[in-house]
Short mmCIF file of C-alpha atoms in Angstrom, two decimals:
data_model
loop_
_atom_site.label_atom_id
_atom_site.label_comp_id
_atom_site.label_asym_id
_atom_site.label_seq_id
_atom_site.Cartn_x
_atom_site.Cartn_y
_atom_site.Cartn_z
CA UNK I 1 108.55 82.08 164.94
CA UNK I 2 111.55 79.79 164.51
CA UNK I 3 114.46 82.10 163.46
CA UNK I 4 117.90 80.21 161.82
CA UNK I 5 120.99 82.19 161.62
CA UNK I 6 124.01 80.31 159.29
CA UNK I 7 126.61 81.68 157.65
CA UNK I 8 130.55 80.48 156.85
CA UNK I 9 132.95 79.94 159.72
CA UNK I 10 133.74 83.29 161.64
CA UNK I 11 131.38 85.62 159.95
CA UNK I 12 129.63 86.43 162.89
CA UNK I 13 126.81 84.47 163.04
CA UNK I 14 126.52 83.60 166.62
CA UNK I 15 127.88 87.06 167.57
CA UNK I 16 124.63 88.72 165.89
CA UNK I 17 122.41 85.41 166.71
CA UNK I 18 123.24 86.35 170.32
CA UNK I 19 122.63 90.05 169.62
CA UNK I 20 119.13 88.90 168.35
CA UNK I 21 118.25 86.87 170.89
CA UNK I 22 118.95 89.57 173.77
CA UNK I 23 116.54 92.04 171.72
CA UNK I 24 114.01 89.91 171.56
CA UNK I 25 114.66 89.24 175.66
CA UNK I 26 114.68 93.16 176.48
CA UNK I 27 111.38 93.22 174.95
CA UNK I 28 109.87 90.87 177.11
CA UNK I 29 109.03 88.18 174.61
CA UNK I 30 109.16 84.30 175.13
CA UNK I 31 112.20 83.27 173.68
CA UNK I 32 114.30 79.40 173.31
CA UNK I 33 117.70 79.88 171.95
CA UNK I 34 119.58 76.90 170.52
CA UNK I 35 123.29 76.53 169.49
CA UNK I 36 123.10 73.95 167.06
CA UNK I 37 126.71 74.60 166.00
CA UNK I 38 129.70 71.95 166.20
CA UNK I 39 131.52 75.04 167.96
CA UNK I 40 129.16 75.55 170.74
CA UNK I 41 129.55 79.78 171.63
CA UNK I 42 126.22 80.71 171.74
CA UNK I 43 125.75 80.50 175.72
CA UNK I 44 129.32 82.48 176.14
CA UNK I 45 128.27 85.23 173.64
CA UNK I 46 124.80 85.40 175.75
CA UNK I 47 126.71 86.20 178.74
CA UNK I 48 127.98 82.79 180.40
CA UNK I 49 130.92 82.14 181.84
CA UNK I 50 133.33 79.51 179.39
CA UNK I 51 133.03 76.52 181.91
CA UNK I 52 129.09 77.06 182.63
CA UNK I 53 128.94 77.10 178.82
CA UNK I 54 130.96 73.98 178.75
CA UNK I 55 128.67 72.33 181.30
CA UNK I 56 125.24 73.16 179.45
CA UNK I 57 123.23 69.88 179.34
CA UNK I 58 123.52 68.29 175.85
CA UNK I 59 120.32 67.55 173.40
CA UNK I 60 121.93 64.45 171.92
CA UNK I 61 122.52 63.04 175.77
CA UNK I 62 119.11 62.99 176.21
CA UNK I 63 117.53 61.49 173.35
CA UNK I 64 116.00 58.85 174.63
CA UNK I 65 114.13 61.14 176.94
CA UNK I 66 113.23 63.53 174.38
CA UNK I 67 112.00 60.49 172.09
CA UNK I 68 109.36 58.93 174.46
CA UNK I 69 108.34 62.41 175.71
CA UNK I 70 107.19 63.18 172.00
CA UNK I 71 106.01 59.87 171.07
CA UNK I 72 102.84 60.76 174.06
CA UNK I 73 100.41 57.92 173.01
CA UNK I 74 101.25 58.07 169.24
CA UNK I 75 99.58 54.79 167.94
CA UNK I 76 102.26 54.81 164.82
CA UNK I 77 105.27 54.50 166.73
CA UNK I 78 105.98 51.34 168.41
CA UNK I 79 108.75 52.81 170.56
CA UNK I 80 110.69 55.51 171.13
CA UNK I 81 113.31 53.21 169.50
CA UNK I 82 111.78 53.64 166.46
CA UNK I 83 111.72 57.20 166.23
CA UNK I 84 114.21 59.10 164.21
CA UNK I 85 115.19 62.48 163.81
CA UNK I 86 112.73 63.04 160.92
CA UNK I 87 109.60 61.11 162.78
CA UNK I 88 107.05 63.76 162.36
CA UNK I 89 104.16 63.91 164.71
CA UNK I 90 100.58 62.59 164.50
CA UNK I 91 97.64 61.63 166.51
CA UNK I 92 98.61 61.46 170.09
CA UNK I 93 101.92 63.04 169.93
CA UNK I 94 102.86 65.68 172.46
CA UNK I 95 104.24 68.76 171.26
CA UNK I 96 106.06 71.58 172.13
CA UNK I 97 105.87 75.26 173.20
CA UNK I 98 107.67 77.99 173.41
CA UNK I 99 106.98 78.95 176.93
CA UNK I 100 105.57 76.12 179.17
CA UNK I 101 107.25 73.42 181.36
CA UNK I 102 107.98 70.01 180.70
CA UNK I 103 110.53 67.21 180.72
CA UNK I 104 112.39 68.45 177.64
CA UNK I 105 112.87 71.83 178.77
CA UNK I 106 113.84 70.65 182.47
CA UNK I 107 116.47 68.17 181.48
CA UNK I 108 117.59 70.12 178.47
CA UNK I 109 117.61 73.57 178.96
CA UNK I 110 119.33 76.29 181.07
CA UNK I 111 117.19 79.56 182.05
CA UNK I 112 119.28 82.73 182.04
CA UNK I 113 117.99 86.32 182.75
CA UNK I 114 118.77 88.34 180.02
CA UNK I 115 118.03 91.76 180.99
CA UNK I 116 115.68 91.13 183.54
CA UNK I 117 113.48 88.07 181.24
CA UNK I 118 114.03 84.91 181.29
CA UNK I 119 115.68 82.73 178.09
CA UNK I 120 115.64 79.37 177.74
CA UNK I 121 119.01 77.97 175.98
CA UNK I 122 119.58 74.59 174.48
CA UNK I 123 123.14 73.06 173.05
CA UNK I 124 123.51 70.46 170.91
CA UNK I 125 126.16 69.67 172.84
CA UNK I 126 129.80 69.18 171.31
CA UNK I 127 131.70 66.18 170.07
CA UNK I 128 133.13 64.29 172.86
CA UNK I 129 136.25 61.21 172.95
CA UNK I 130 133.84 58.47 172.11
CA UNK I 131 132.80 60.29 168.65
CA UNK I 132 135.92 60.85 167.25
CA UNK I 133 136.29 58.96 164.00
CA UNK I 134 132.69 57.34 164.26
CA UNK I 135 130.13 59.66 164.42
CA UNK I 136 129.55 62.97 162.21
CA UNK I 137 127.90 66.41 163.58
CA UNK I 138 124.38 65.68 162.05
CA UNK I 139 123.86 62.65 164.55
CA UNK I 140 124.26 65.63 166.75
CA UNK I 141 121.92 67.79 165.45
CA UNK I 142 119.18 65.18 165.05
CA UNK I 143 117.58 66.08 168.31
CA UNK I 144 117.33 69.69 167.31
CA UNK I 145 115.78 68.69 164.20
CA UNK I 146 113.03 66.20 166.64
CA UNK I 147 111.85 68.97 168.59
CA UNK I 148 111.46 71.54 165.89
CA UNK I 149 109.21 69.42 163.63
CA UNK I 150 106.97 68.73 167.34
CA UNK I 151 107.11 72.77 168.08
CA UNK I 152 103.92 74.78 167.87
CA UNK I 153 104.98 78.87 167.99
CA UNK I 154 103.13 81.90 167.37
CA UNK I 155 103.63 84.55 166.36
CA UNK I 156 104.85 86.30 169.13
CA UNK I 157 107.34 83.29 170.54
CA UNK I 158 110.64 82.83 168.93
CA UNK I 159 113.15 79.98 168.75
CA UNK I 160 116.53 81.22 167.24
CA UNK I 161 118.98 78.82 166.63
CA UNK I 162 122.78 79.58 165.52
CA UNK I 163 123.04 77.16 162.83
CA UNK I 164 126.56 75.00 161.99
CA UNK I 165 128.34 76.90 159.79
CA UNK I 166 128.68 76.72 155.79
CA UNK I 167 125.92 74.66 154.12
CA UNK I 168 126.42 71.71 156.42
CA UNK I 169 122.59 72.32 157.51
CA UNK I 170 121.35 70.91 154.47
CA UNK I 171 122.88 67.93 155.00
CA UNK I 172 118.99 67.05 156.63
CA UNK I 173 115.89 68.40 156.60
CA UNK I 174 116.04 71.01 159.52
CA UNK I 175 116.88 73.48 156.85
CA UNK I 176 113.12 73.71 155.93
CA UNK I 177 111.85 74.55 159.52
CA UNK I 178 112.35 78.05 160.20
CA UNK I 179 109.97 81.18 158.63
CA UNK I 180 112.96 82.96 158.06
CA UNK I 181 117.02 82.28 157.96
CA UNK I 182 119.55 85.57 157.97
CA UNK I 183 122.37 84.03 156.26
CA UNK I 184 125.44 86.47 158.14
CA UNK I 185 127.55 87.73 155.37
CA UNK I 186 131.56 89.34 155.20
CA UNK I 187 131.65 91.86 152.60
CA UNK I 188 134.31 89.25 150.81
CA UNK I 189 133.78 86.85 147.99
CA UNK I 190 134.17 84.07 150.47
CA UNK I 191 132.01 85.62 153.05
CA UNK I 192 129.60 85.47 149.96
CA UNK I 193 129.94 82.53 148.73
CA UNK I 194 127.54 80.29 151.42
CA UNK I 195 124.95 82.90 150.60
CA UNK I 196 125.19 81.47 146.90
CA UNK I 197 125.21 77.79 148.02
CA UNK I 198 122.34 78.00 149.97
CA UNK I 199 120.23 80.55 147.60
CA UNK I 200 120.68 77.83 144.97
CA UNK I 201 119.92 74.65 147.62
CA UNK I 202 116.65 76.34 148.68
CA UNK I 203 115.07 77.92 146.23
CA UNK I 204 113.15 74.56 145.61
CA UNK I 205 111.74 74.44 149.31
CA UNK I 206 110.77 78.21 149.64
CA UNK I 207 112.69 78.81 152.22
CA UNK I 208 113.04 82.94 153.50
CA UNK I 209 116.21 83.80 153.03
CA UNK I 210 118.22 87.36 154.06
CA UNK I 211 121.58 88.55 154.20
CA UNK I 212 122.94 89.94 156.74
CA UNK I 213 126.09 91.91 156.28
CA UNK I 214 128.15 92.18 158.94
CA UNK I 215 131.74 93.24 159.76
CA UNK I 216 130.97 96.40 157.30
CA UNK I 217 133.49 99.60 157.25
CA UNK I 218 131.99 101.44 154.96
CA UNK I 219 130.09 102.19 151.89
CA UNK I 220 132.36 100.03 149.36
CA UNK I 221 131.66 97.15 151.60
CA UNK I 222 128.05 97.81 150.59
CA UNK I 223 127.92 98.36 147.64
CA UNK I 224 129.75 95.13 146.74
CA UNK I 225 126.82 92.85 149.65
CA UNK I 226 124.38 95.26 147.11
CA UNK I 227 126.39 93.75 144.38
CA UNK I 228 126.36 90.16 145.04
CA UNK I 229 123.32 89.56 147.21
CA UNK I 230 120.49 92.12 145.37
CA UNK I 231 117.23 92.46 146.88
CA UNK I 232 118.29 89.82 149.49
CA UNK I 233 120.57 92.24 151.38
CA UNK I 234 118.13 93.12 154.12
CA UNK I 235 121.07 94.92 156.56
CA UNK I 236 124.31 95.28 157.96
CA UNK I 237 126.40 95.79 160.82
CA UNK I 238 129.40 97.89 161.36
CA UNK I 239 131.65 98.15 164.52
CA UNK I 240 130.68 97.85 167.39
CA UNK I 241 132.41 99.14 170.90
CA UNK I 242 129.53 96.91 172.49
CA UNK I 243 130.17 93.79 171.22
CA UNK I 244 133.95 93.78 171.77
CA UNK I 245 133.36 94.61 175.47
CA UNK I 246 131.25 91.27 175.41
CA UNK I 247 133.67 89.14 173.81
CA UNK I 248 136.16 90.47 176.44
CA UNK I 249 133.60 89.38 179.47
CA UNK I 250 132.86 93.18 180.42
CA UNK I 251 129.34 94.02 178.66
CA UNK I 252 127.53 97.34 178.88
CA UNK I 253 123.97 97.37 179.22
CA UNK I 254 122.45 95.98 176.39
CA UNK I 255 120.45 99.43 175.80
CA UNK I 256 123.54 101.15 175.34
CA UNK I 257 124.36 98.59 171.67
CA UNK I 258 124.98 101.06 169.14
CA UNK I 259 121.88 103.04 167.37
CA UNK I 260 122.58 102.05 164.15
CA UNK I 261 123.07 98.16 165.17
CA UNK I 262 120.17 98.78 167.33
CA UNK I 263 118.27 99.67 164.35
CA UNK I 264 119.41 96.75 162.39
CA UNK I 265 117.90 94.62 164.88
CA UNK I 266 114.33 96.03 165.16
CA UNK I 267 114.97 95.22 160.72
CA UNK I 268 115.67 91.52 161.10
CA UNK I 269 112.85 91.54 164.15
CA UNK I 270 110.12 93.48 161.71
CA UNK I 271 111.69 90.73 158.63
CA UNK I 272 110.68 87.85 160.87
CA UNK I 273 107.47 89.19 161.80
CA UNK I 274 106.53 89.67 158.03
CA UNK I 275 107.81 86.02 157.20
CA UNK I 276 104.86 84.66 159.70
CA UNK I 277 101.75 86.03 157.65
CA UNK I 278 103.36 83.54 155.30
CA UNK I 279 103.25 80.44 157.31
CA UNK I 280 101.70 77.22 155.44
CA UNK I 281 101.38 74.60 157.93
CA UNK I 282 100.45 72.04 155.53
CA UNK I 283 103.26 73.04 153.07
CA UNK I 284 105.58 72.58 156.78
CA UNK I 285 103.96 69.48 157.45
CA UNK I 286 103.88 67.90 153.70
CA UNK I 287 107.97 68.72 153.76
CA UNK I 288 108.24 67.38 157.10
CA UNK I 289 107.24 64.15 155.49
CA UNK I 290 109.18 64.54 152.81
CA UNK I 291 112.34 64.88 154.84
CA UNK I 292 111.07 61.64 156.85
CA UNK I 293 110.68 59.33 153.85
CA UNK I 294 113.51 60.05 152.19
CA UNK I 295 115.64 59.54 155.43
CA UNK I 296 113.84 56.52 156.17
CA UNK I 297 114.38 54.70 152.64
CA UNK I 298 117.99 55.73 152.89
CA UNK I 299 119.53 54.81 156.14
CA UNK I 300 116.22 54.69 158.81
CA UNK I 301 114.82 51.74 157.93
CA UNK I 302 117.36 49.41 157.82
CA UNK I 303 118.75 50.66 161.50
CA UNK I 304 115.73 50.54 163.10
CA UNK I 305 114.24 47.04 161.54
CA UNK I 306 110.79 48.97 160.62
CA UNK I 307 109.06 50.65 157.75
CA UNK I 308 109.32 54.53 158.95
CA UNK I 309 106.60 55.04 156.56
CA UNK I 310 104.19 54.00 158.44
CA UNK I 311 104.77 56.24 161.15
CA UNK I 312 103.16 58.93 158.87
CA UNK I 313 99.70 60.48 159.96
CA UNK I 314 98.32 60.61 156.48
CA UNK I 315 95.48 62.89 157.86
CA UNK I 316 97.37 64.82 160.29
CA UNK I 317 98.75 69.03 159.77
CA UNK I 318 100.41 70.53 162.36
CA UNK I 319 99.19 73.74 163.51
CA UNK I 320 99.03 76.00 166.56
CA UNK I 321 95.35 75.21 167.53
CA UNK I 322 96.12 71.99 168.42
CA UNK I 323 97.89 72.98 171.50
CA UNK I 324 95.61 73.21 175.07
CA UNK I 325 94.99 76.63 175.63
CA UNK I 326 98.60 78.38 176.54
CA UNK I 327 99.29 78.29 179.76
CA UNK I 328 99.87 81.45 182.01
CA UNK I 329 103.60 83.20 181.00
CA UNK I 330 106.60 82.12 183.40
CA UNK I 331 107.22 85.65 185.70
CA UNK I 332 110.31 87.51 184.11
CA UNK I 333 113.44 86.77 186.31
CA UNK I 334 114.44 90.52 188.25
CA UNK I 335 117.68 91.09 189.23
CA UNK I 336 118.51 90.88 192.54
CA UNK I 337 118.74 94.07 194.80
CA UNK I 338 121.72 94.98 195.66
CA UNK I 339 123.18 96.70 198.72
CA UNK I 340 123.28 99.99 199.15
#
């Protein structure tokens, strides 16, 4: 399942996107994280030191690889060149899954044991000196957005990705590719306010949305994420002793998170799980195209010199049969023994 977390600057969002992430781990399943935020704290909340998070290979660095990797023996596209962010897949396309090997994963993502299994994390990668005053976050993002629409997952795989924050993610298409998005709410009317924005942007691509609340004292704060957010509120989350002990480098064992926040993460797990039953791959696929047409009319054609259109498989749907059979499951990473 491919999980999105968003929310408005500092509400928490890659604090419980990280909390996610190692539930999911301590349960064993196969699991590709991705901070897709311009603030890139995902791989320091999941445990990294800052400068190993600072040194995480970058998606946009390699999108050249990533492009002719995809593009397999696709008889629509000419060239990796020609590819865009939007260029959905077809005939002869290679895709993606959650837990195999191949040259994306290798040159683009970092393996770290989180509580004895493995997780796969991917960065966008921040800005650097040369994008300054040229280039905006979304050109960023783009690779993110390339491997999603070429990802086959079941039910029982999850890609969560910590989202840029605000409603800066429907500034593309990627907005449409998860089964469900927890938009992390304050119990403010700003913390509230993104959860409007994107409720109204959405509702005309059924996209699953939730609220989260988070950063809750008690039950005024509540009542007023009842208030606002209705039937949407799915949970919340209060202190935690845990978490600060994280952000200050020193983490407990992950089993020893709160109950109550503990609980609130088998509800966004069991959420997530529901939102799959509901899976449409032609509905993903037809807004897949969508997305690509309207990006190539705009801006797509003109850079690349070629109709994008026709790099549409009119007769192609996306869906997890057309995968080889999965291959055998990576062993989980143990930690090492240590001396008596």
């Amino acid at each position: 399942m491919k999980i999105a977390f968003v929310g408005k600057g500092g509400s928490g969002k890659t604090t419980l996107s990280s909390l996610f992430i190692r539930h999911l781990a301590a349960s064993g399943a196969p699991v590709i994280a991705v901070d897709a935020d311009i603030n890139q704290h995902l791989g320091a909340a999941l445990g990294l030191p800052e400068e190993e998070a600072a040194a995480l290979p970058a998606l946009g660095a390699h999108l050249p690889l990533i492009k002719e990797y995809l593009r397999g023996s696709n008889p629509r596209i000419a060239s990796a060149d020609s590819m865009i962010k939007t260029t959905p897949p077809g005939t002869g396309s290679r895709l993606l899954r959650v837990d195999e090997d191949n040259p994306v994963y290798a040159a683009c993502a970092r393996t770290l044991p989180l509580d004895g299994n493995p997780v796969r994390l991917m960065a966008t990668g921040p800005f650097t000196e040369s994008d300054l005053g040229v280039a905006c976050y979304h050109s960023k993002v783009g690779a993110v957005e390339l491997c999603l629409n070429h990802l086959v997952d079941g039910p029982d795989e999850y890609v969560v990705v910590d989202m840029t924050a605000g409603s800066d993610s429907f500034a593309s298409g990627m907005f449409t590719r998860f089964d469900m998005t927890f938009l992390v709410a304050e119990p403010t009317r700003k913390g509230i306010s993104v959860y409007r924005q994107y409720k109204e942007y959405a509702r005309d691509f059924g996209v699953r949305l939730r609220v989260v609340g988070n950063k809750v004292q008690g039950p005024e704060d509540i009542e007023f994420l009842q208030d606002e957010a209705g039937e949407d509120l799915l949970v919340t989350f209060g202190h935690s002793d845990w978490v600060r002990a994280m952000e200050r480098g020193r983490p407990a064992a992950f089993e020893l998170l709160e109950a109550g926040n503990q609980l609130a993460l088998k509800a966004l797990r069991s959420a997530a799980q529901d939102s799959y039953s509901g899976r449409d791959w032609a509905k993903y696929t037809e807004q897949m195209v969508h997305f690509h047409l309207r990006n190539a009319e705009s801006w797509g054609n003109a850079r690349t010199g070629t109709d994008l259109a026709q790099q549409v498989d009119p007769g192609f749907v996306l869906h997890e049969g057309l995968v080889s059979p999965r291959p055998a499951p990576r062993p989980a990473l143990r930690p090492a023994p240590q001396p008596a």
